Short mmCIF file of C-alpha atoms in Angstrom, two decimals:
data_model
loop_
_atom_site.label_atom_id
_atom_site.label_comp_id
_atom_site.label_asym_id
_atom_site.label_seq_id
_atom_site.Cartn_x
_atom_site.Cartn_y
_atom_site.Cartn_z
CA MET I 1 -117.14 43.26 85.17
CA GLN I 2 -118.37 47.07 85.36
CA THR I 3 -121.21 47.50 82.67
CA GLN I 4 -120.93 51.85 81.30
CA LYS I 5 -124.39 51.72 81.59
CA SER I 6 -126.71 49.66 83.45
CA PRO I 7 -129.55 47.40 81.96
CA ALA I 8 -133.00 49.33 80.61
CA ALA I 9 -135.39 48.60 83.57
CA GLY I 10 -138.49 49.98 81.05
CA ARG I 11 -141.64 48.41 79.69
CA VAL I 12 -143.39 49.61 76.53
CA GLY I 13 -146.29 51.71 76.92
CA VAL I 14 -149.61 51.12 75.31
CA VAL I 15 -151.69 54.19 74.23
CA PHE I 16 -155.02 53.53 72.75
CA VAL I 17 -156.92 55.79 69.55
CA ALA I 18 -160.11 55.65 68.68
CA SER I 19 -162.17 58.32 66.64
CA PRO I 20 -165.79 59.92 67.03
CA LEU I 21 -167.36 58.91 63.98
CA PHE I 22 -167.55 54.96 66.13
CA PRO I 23 -168.95 54.03 69.47
CA GLU I 24 -166.90 54.50 71.86
CA ALA I 25 -168.84 52.24 73.98
CA ALA I 26 -166.58 49.46 71.88
CA ALA I 27 -163.20 51.31 72.33
CA THR I 28 -163.78 51.25 76.42
CA GLU I 29 -164.24 47.08 76.06
CA LEU I 30 -161.08 46.73 74.09
CA ILE I 31 -159.19 48.58 76.74
CA GLU I 32 -160.57 45.96 79.20
CA ARG I 33 -159.95 43.28 77.28
CA THR I 34 -156.52 44.56 76.54
CA SER I 35 -155.56 45.94 79.71
CA ALA I 36 -156.24 42.26 81.60
CA LEU I 37 -154.26 40.26 78.74
CA LEU I 38 -151.69 42.58 79.07
CA GLY I 39 -151.96 41.54 83.20
CA THR I 40 -151.81 37.89 82.34
CA GLN I 41 -148.70 35.77 84.07
CA GLU I 42 -147.20 35.95 80.14
CA LEU I 43 -146.95 39.50 80.40
CA ALA I 44 -147.25 40.76 83.51
CA GLY I 45 -144.38 43.22 84.09
CA ARG I 46 -143.46 43.74 80.42
CA PHE I 47 -146.10 46.51 80.29
CA VAL I 48 -146.85 50.09 81.50
CA VAL I 49 -150.99 51.36 80.17
CA ALA I 50 -152.71 54.83 79.36
CA SER I 51 -155.69 55.28 81.09
CA LYS I 52 -157.69 57.76 78.39
CA LEU I 53 -158.42 56.93 75.76
CA ALA I 54 -157.24 59.49 73.15
CA ARG I 55 -159.83 60.49 70.81
CA ASP I 56 -158.16 64.02 70.24
CA ARG I 57 -156.00 66.37 71.25
CA ALA I 58 -156.46 66.87 74.65
CA SER I 59 -157.53 63.27 75.43
CA CYS I 60 -154.46 62.34 73.93
CA ALA I 61 -152.53 64.98 75.94
CA GLU I 62 -153.83 63.23 79.01
CA ALA I 63 -153.34 60.14 77.85
CA PHE I 64 -149.19 60.53 77.61
CA ALA I 65 -149.40 61.93 80.67
CA ASP I 66 -149.80 58.07 82.28
CA LEU I 67 -146.39 57.60 80.28
CA ASP I 68 -142.57 58.31 81.94
CA LEU I 69 -141.94 58.08 77.89
CA GLY I 70 -137.51 58.26 79.23
CA GLU I 71 -138.21 54.94 80.66
CA LEU I 72 -140.23 53.08 78.39
CA ASP I 73 -138.40 50.37 75.92
CA ALA I 74 -141.09 51.21 72.75
CA LEU I 75 -144.61 52.22 72.05
CA VAL I 76 -147.57 50.21 71.11
CA ILE I 77 -150.54 52.12 69.46
CA GLN I 78 -153.64 50.19 69.94
CA LEU I 79 -155.92 51.47 66.91
CA SER I 80 -158.89 51.23 68.91
CA THR I 81 -160.70 52.10 66.50
CA PHE I 82 -160.08 53.84 62.97
CA ALA I 83 -158.74 57.40 63.41
CA THR I 84 -157.51 59.93 61.20
CA ALA I 85 -153.58 60.77 60.83
CA GLU I 86 -154.20 63.70 63.29
CA LEU I 87 -153.98 62.14 66.00
CA LEU I 88 -150.56 60.84 64.74
CA HIS I 89 -149.18 63.57 64.33
CA GLU I 90 -149.92 64.98 67.77
CA VAL I 91 -148.84 60.89 69.34
CA LEU I 92 -145.50 61.93 67.29
CA SER I 93 -145.25 65.29 68.36
CA HIS I 94 -145.25 63.49 72.27
CA LEU I 95 -142.54 61.37 71.18
CA GLY I 96 -140.39 64.20 70.06
CA GLU I 97 -136.41 63.28 69.06
CA ARG I 98 -137.07 60.06 71.43
CA ARG I 99 -136.22 56.89 68.64
CA LEU I 100 -138.65 54.95 70.18
CA PRO I 101 -140.33 51.89 68.27
CA ILE I 102 -143.54 51.45 67.61
CA ALA I 103 -146.11 49.00 66.86
CA LEU I 104 -149.19 49.51 65.26
CA TRP I 105 -152.30 46.99 67.23
CA ALA I 106 -154.97 46.40 64.56
CA LEU I 107 -157.54 44.33 65.47
CA GLU I 108 -159.74 41.28 63.55
CA GLU I 109 -162.99 41.89 62.32
CA THR I 110 -163.75 38.55 60.30
CA ASP I 111 -167.80 40.04 59.17
CA GLN I 112 -168.97 43.05 60.95
CA ILE I 113 -166.63 45.84 60.50
CA ILE I 114 -167.13 47.76 63.78
CA THR I 115 -163.92 49.89 64.75
CA ASN I 116 -162.31 49.49 61.27
CA SER I 117 -159.06 49.00 63.57
CA LEU I 118 -157.27 47.14 60.42
CA CYS I 119 -157.97 49.96 58.21
CA GLY I 120 -156.66 52.60 60.90
CA ALA I 121 -153.25 50.98 61.35
CA GLN I 122 -153.03 51.40 57.12
CA LEU I 123 -153.29 55.06 57.23
CA TRP I 124 -151.03 55.57 60.23
CA ALA I 125 -148.26 52.95 58.51
CA SER I 126 -148.70 54.62 55.33
CA THR I 127 -147.63 58.11 57.08
CA LEU I 128 -145.52 56.98 59.26
CA THR I 129 -143.68 55.18 56.61
CA ARG I 130 -144.02 58.60 54.50
CA PHE I 131 -141.46 60.07 57.50
CA GLY I 132 -139.49 58.18 57.90
CA ARG I 133 -140.50 55.98 60.69
CA GLU I 134 -140.13 52.03 61.56
CA PHE I 135 -142.87 50.13 62.49
CA THR I 136 -144.16 47.17 64.23
CA LEU I 137 -147.46 45.67 62.59
CA LEU I 138 -149.03 43.79 65.04
CA LEU I 139 -152.36 41.94 63.85
CA GLY I 140 -154.97 40.47 66.53
CA ASN I 141 -157.07 40.60 70.20
CA PRO I 142 -157.31 40.75 73.32
CA GLY I 143 -157.27 36.65 74.19
CA ASP I 144 -155.55 35.44 70.62
CA ALA I 145 -152.62 33.04 71.62
CA GLU I 146 -150.52 33.67 68.76
CA LEU I 147 -151.19 38.10 69.23
CA THR I 148 -150.16 37.07 73.23
CA ARG I 149 -146.54 34.94 71.60
CA ASP I 150 -146.23 38.26 69.71
CA LEU I 151 -146.81 41.48 72.07
CA ALA I 152 -144.17 39.22 74.14
CA ALA I 153 -141.75 39.66 71.09
CA PHE I 154 -142.29 42.90 70.32
CA SER I 155 -141.33 43.36 73.57
CA ALA I 156 -138.37 41.39 74.23
CA ALA I 157 -136.80 42.79 70.86
CA SER I 158 -137.36 46.37 72.14
CA ARG I 159 -135.71 45.42 75.52
CA ALA I 160 -132.24 44.41 72.96
CA HIS I 161 -133.08 47.57 71.22
CA ARG I 162 -132.68 49.23 74.01
CA ARG I 163 -130.00 47.96 74.98
CA ILE I 164 -127.60 47.95 71.97
CA ARG I 165 -128.62 51.98 71.03
CA GLY I 166 -125.57 53.31 72.66
CA ALA I 167 -123.32 50.36 74.16
CA ARG I 168 -119.94 50.45 74.44
CA ILE I 169 -118.34 47.20 73.28
CA ALA I 170 -114.83 46.14 74.75
CA LEU I 171 -112.06 44.59 72.49
CA ILE I 172 -109.82 43.38 74.04
CA GLY I 173 -106.54 43.20 71.78
CA ALA I 174 -108.38 42.23 68.17
CA HIS I 175 -109.69 39.14 65.97
CA ALA I 176 -107.68 35.70 66.45
CA ASP I 177 -104.85 35.85 63.95
CA TRP I 178 -106.10 35.61 60.26
CA PHE I 179 -109.87 35.82 60.91
CA THR I 180 -110.21 38.60 59.17
CA ASN I 181 -114.04 38.32 58.57
CA LEU I 182 -114.87 39.36 61.97
CA ALA I 183 -113.06 42.85 61.71
CA VAL I 184 -115.09 45.53 62.05
CA ASP I 185 -115.42 49.46 61.02
CA PRO I 186 -115.84 51.22 64.31
CA TRP I 187 -117.96 54.39 61.90
CA MET I 188 -120.08 51.98 60.37
CA ILE I 189 -121.14 50.24 63.24
CA ARG I 190 -121.64 53.33 64.91
CA GLN I 191 -123.64 54.22 62.34
CA HIS I 192 -126.34 52.00 62.39
CA LEU I 193 -126.08 50.76 66.12
CA ASP I 194 -125.19 54.09 67.61
CA VAL I 195 -122.00 51.28 69.80
CA THR I 196 -118.70 52.39 70.66
CA ILE I 197 -115.93 50.16 70.71
CA GLU I 198 -113.33 50.72 72.82
CA GLN I 199 -110.00 49.57 72.05
CA MET I 200 -107.37 47.99 74.69
CA THR I 201 -104.01 46.21 74.01
CA LEU I 202 -103.28 42.85 75.03
CA VAL I 203 -100.35 44.13 77.38
CA LYS I 204 -102.80 46.64 79.16
CA PHE I 205 -105.34 44.42 80.25
CA LEU I 206 -102.75 41.19 81.36
CA ASP I 207 -101.11 43.71 82.89
CA GLY I 208 -104.52 44.20 84.96
CA CYS I 209 -104.66 40.28 85.62
CA LYS I 210 -103.75 39.67 89.02
CA ALA I 211 -105.67 38.14 91.89
CA GLY I 212 -104.21 37.01 95.22
CA PRO I 213 -103.98 33.02 96.63
CA ASP I 214 -107.40 33.05 98.37
CA ALA I 215 -109.74 34.47 94.88
CA GLU I 216 -107.34 31.70 92.50
CA ALA I 217 -108.20 28.75 95.45
CA ALA I 218 -112.12 29.53 95.40
CA ALA I 219 -111.81 29.85 91.83
CA GLY I 220 -110.27 26.28 91.76
CA LYS I 221 -113.77 24.90 93.61
CA ARG I 222 -115.56 25.34 90.09
CA TRP I 223 -113.80 22.54 88.42
CA ALA I 224 -115.03 20.16 91.77
CA GLN I 225 -117.70 18.08 89.68
CA ALA I 226 -114.79 17.88 86.52
CA SER I 227 -112.53 15.08 85.46
CA PHE I 228 -109.20 14.91 84.73
CA ASP I 229 -107.26 12.98 81.70
CA GLY I 230 -104.25 13.74 83.22
CA GLY I 231 -104.47 12.26 86.97
CA ASP I 232 -103.63 14.30 89.53
CA ASP I 233 -107.24 16.66 89.74
CA GLU I 234 -106.07 18.39 93.22
CA THR I 235 -103.40 20.45 91.08
CA SER I 236 -105.33 21.45 88.06
CA ARG I 237 -108.07 22.72 89.36
CA MET I 238 -105.61 25.21 91.56
CA ILE I 239 -104.49 26.01 88.00
CA LEU I 240 -107.39 26.69 86.43
CA GLY I 241 -108.41 28.38 89.00
CA ARG I 242 -105.33 30.77 88.96
CA THR I 243 -106.02 31.35 85.82
CA TYR I 244 -110.27 32.31 86.30
CA ALA I 245 -109.22 34.56 89.07
CA ARG I 246 -106.75 36.25 87.00
CA LEU I 247 -109.06 37.26 84.31
CA ALA I 248 -111.55 37.47 86.46
CA ALA I 249 -109.66 40.60 87.54
CA GLY I 250 -108.30 42.09 84.60
CA LEU I 251 -112.34 41.69 82.69
CA ASP I 252 -113.47 43.59 86.72
CA LYS I 253 -111.05 47.08 85.14
CA VAL I 254 -112.77 46.64 81.76
CA LYS I 255 -116.47 49.17 81.28
CA ALA I 256 -118.18 48.26 79.39
CA ASP I 257 -121.45 46.08 78.25
CA ALA I 258 -119.92 43.90 75.84
CA ILE I 259 -116.56 42.07 76.05
CA ALA I 260 -114.18 40.66 72.65
CA ILE I 261 -111.20 39.07 73.49
CA ARG I 262 -108.75 37.90 71.93
CA ASP I 263 -107.51 34.73 74.11
CA TRP I 264 -105.63 32.71 71.64
CA PRO I 265 -102.47 32.47 70.45
CA GLU I 266 -100.90 35.25 73.15
CA ILE I 267 -103.45 34.19 76.36
CA LEU I 268 -104.08 30.68 76.12
CA TYR I 269 -100.56 29.76 75.52
CA ALA I 270 -99.12 32.08 78.30
CA GLU I 271 -97.46 29.69 81.26
CA ASN I 272 -99.42 31.60 83.99
CA PHE I 273 -103.13 31.07 82.08
CA LYS I 274 -102.74 27.41 81.16
CA GLY I 275 -106.52 26.22 81.09
CA THR I 276 -107.58 30.02 79.21
CA TRP I 277 -110.71 28.29 77.63
CA GLY I 278 -112.33 26.44 80.23
CA ALA I 279 -111.81 30.06 82.66
CA LEU I 280 -113.59 31.76 79.73
CA GLY I 281 -116.55 29.26 79.99
CA GLU I 282 -116.99 30.23 83.34
CA LEU I 283 -116.44 33.57 82.97
CA SER I 284 -119.34 33.38 80.68
CA ASP I 285 -121.85 33.70 83.74
CA ARG I 286 -121.11 37.06 84.38
CA SER I 287 -123.65 40.07 83.68
CA VAL I 288 -121.65 41.02 81.15
CA PRO I 289 -121.30 38.96 77.59
CA LEU I 290 -118.17 37.92 76.23
CA ALA I 291 -117.51 36.62 72.89
CA PRO I 292 -113.80 35.08 72.45
CA GLU I 293 -111.30 35.56 69.74
CA GLY I 294 -111.91 38.58 68.95
CA ASP I 295 -115.80 39.02 67.17
CA VAL I 296 -116.89 42.21 68.50
CA MET I 297 -120.45 41.63 66.55
CA GLY I 298 -120.64 38.55 68.10
CA ALA I 299 -120.21 40.24 71.97
CA VAL I 300 -123.27 42.41 70.02
CA THR I 301 -125.65 39.59 69.26
CA ALA I 302 -125.14 37.95 72.71
CA LEU I 303 -126.24 41.65 74.30
CA VAL I 304 -128.82 41.42 72.62
CA ALA I 305 -130.07 37.23 73.93
CA ARG I 306 -129.09 38.61 77.04
CA ALA I 307 -131.84 41.41 76.70
CA PHE I 308 -134.66 38.68 75.29
CA ASP I 309 -133.29 37.28 78.83
CA GLU I 310 -131.72 38.21 81.20
CA ALA I 311 -130.69 34.22 82.59
CA SER I 312 -129.98 33.44 79.25
CA LEU I 313 -125.73 31.70 79.06
CA PRO I 314 -125.32 33.10 75.12
CA PHE I 315 -122.88 30.99 73.55
CA LEU I 316 -120.26 31.50 70.84
CA THR I 317 -120.38 28.46 68.61
CA ASP I 318 -119.13 26.92 65.55
CA ILE I 319 -121.12 24.74 63.06
CA SER I 320 -118.95 22.33 62.10
CA GLY I 321 -120.19 19.31 60.75
CA ILE I 322 -123.51 18.42 59.36
CA ASP I 323 -124.76 14.95 58.77
CA ARG I 324 -127.78 14.83 56.40
CA HIS I 325 -128.95 11.05 56.17
CA ASN I 326 -130.32 12.19 59.57
CA ASP I 327 -130.55 16.09 58.81
CA ARG I 328 -128.51 17.16 61.78
CA LEU I 329 -125.85 19.87 62.54
CA VAL I 330 -122.47 19.68 65.34
CA LEU I 331 -122.44 22.72 67.25
CA TRP I 332 -118.95 22.63 68.01
CA HIS I 333 -116.63 24.67 70.18
CA TYR I 334 -115.06 26.58 73.92
CA GLY I 335 -115.79 28.77 76.38
CA VAL I 336 -119.52 27.55 76.72
CA SER I 337 -121.32 28.18 80.63
CA PRO I 338 -120.60 24.36 81.94
CA ARG I 339 -123.93 25.40 83.28
CA LEU I 340 -125.50 23.67 79.86
CA ALA I 341 -123.72 21.15 79.90
CA ASP I 342 -125.94 17.39 79.99
CA GLY I 343 -123.44 15.11 80.73
CA PRO I 344 -119.60 15.10 82.93
CA ARG I 345 -117.10 17.82 82.21
CA SER I 346 -113.47 16.68 81.17
CA LEU I 347 -110.40 18.02 80.46
CA ASP I 348 -107.36 17.02 78.37
CA PRO I 349 -104.19 16.07 80.47
CA ALA I 350 -102.39 20.02 78.97
CA LEU I 351 -105.87 21.98 80.32
CA LYS I 352 -106.26 23.46 76.83
CA GLN I 353 -110.30 22.27 76.19
CA GLU I 354 -112.64 21.21 78.27
CA THR I 355 -115.55 19.04 77.19
CA PHE I 356 -119.16 18.60 77.74
CA PRO I 357 -122.34 17.71 76.17
CA LEU I 358 -125.11 20.22 75.47
CA LYS I 359 -128.50 20.29 77.15
CA VAL I 360 -131.10 19.16 74.99
CA GLY I 361 -134.02 21.46 74.33
CA PRO I 362 -135.01 24.66 71.93
CA LEU I 363 -131.97 26.60 70.65
CA THR I 364 -131.89 29.80 68.46
CA LEU I 365 -128.94 30.87 66.39
CA MET I 366 -128.20 34.00 65.43
CA ARG I 367 -125.51 36.65 64.64
CA LEU I 368 -125.99 40.42 63.65
CA SER I 369 -123.19 41.00 61.20
CA LEU I 370 -121.71 43.83 59.11
CA ARG I 371 -121.52 43.22 55.14
CA ALA I 372 -118.51 44.15 53.15
CA ASP I 373 -121.08 47.33 51.80
CA GLY I 374 -121.29 47.89 55.09
CA GLN I 375 -124.83 47.20 55.66
CA LEU I 376 -126.39 45.23 58.98
CA ARG I 377 -128.04 42.31 58.23
CA ILE I 378 -129.55 39.12 60.67
CA PHE I 379 -128.99 35.82 60.96
CA VAL I 380 -131.83 33.44 62.85
CA SER I 381 -132.67 30.16 62.93
CA GLU I 382 -134.38 27.97 65.50
CA GLY I 383 -134.19 24.70 66.55
CA GLU I 384 -133.36 21.75 68.92
CA MET I 385 -130.59 20.38 70.73
CA LEU I 386 -130.62 16.63 70.18
CA ALA I 387 -130.44 13.98 73.05
CA ARG I 388 -127.91 12.28 70.43
CA LYS I 389 -124.66 12.98 72.27
CA SER I 390 -121.91 13.97 70.04
CA GLN I 391 -119.02 12.65 69.71
CA ALA I 392 -116.91 16.07 69.20
CA ASN I 393 -114.86 17.43 72.30
CA ARG I 394 -115.55 20.77 73.70
CA ALA I 395 -118.87 21.69 74.30
CA ALA I 396 -120.57 20.27 71.49
CA GLY I 397 -124.03 18.68 70.25
CA PHE I 398 -126.58 17.72 67.70
CA PHE I 399 -128.55 20.85 66.27
CA ARG I 400 -131.66 20.34 64.21
CA PRO I 401 -133.58 23.09 62.55
CA ASP I 402 -136.97 23.72 62.50
CA ALA I 403 -137.98 25.65 59.46
CA ALA I 404 -134.87 24.58 57.05
CA ASP I 405 -133.42 21.06 56.28
CA SER I 406 -129.81 20.91 58.33
CA GLU I 407 -127.96 21.40 54.91
CA THR I 408 -130.05 24.07 53.62
CA LEU I 409 -129.28 25.99 56.76
CA VAL I 410 -125.54 25.90 56.04
CA ARG I 411 -125.43 26.50 52.75
CA HIS I 412 -127.46 29.34 53.15
CA PHE I 413 -125.34 30.47 55.75
CA ILE I 414 -122.08 30.13 53.51
CA ASP I 415 -123.71 30.87 50.34
CA GLU I 416 -125.14 34.63 51.98
CA GLY I 417 -121.43 35.10 53.31
CA TYR I 418 -122.50 35.14 57.06
CA GLU I 419 -119.01 34.67 59.57
CA HIS I 420 -118.17 32.07 60.51
CA HIS I 421 -119.43 32.31 64.05
CA VAL I 422 -123.17 32.22 65.17
CA THR I 423 -124.56 33.22 68.52
CA ALA I 424 -126.29 30.20 70.08
CA VAL I 425 -128.61 30.87 72.88
CA TYR I 426 -131.74 28.01 74.21
CA GLY I 427 -135.44 29.48 74.38
CA ARG I 428 -137.32 29.85 71.08
CA TRP I 429 -136.26 34.14 69.90
CA ALA I 430 -136.55 34.14 66.09
CA GLU I 431 -140.18 36.30 66.48
CA ALA I 432 -137.84 38.88 68.64
CA VAL I 433 -135.57 38.08 66.26
CA LEU I 434 -138.29 39.72 63.62
CA HIS I 435 -139.67 42.08 65.34
CA LEU I 436 -135.28 44.10 66.04
CA GLY I 437 -135.18 43.75 62.62
CA ARG I 438 -137.96 45.90 62.17
CA GLN I 439 -136.94 48.87 64.64
CA LEU I 440 -133.10 48.43 62.93
CA GLY I 441 -134.89 48.73 59.65
CA VAL I 442 -133.06 45.44 58.58
CA GLN I 443 -132.83 42.55 56.69
CA VAL I 444 -133.17 39.69 58.31
CA ASP I 445 -132.28 36.08 56.92
CA HIS I 446 -134.79 33.94 59.19
CA VAL I 447 -133.14 30.03 58.22
#
């Protein structure tokens, strides 16, 4: 499967600014502590640090000479001491037309004021607001655990921001029949995210789904550990391998950063594509995120999750059940990677549905969504996939949210008119989503 553009390999640049009115020794000591922090295991490789303290126009130019702005995902500006907006104007002149996400880093001084960093950050923040520039506030001192997490989340959000800006989403066919809530106005998504939707007919796509017997046989081995309710396991694996290989061949011809595909009813019930939903689960492991049911915004959200963590396996899911007594929701869908299974895989006699329990662990639900008025928003909620197994078929499990009870979450999701899909990804990514919302200048519903 080919991508239109390669994932950004950039890092977050860090610049230190200070005023001659405040002790340079304090700023220098902060730079040393900050550089040590950014080299620790949690943050190593994510940041590139300017070696020169910016105190005037000349030193600001020297600091930016250390940074390749074209390779950066974002810019962190530490107010190592109070500094007037004169230096902010210099920073913005170096950025030029680049719309890099900006974070202002203010230090925490609990009693004696030595750097007056927080006041400086306020001055810079209000100036950026007047200029119409989005920014994020980072607050804390090098070594603070919470600040370390915040820096990691800002870095993840910046990778996602860079990944989606200018991305191309292939829409194969359209959204599933009468899933009109998944329809996306291409002009609106271009306005908000600089994302281009490139549509392809199902006829053209299926015409490219051709694979040889060797590829089909190799693909069938993906179900070596699965059981089949209909018996004749070898024949079933051969059928699934054929469908996987053909769909993979068709997807290889699609040049995009993420793909939304109308998989049913046309492909699902086609004679030569029996086992489509099981094949889509295996195909979700590939480098380009794949969203079934023609869910374009689901594909964009999966692209964000992959930017947070390249090794993640985001999957589209429905919130299909609620157990209020035990405060848990049932997540349930097809097209989920079996690498996320916590138990045996089985397929029904018709090979329509592959069933397995989802593994235990921290999980984030999120969705980038376009409202009816065309405005972009983001939903996010963190929680846990529980050890108790759900009896639902397909890929399913019990999810318990952290910050709200299950009923509050689902009522909010419904009352706010979100589409009936969320993207799930293992790990805790709410802080990164909040940073991404600030970078995009959009509402984040953190439930």
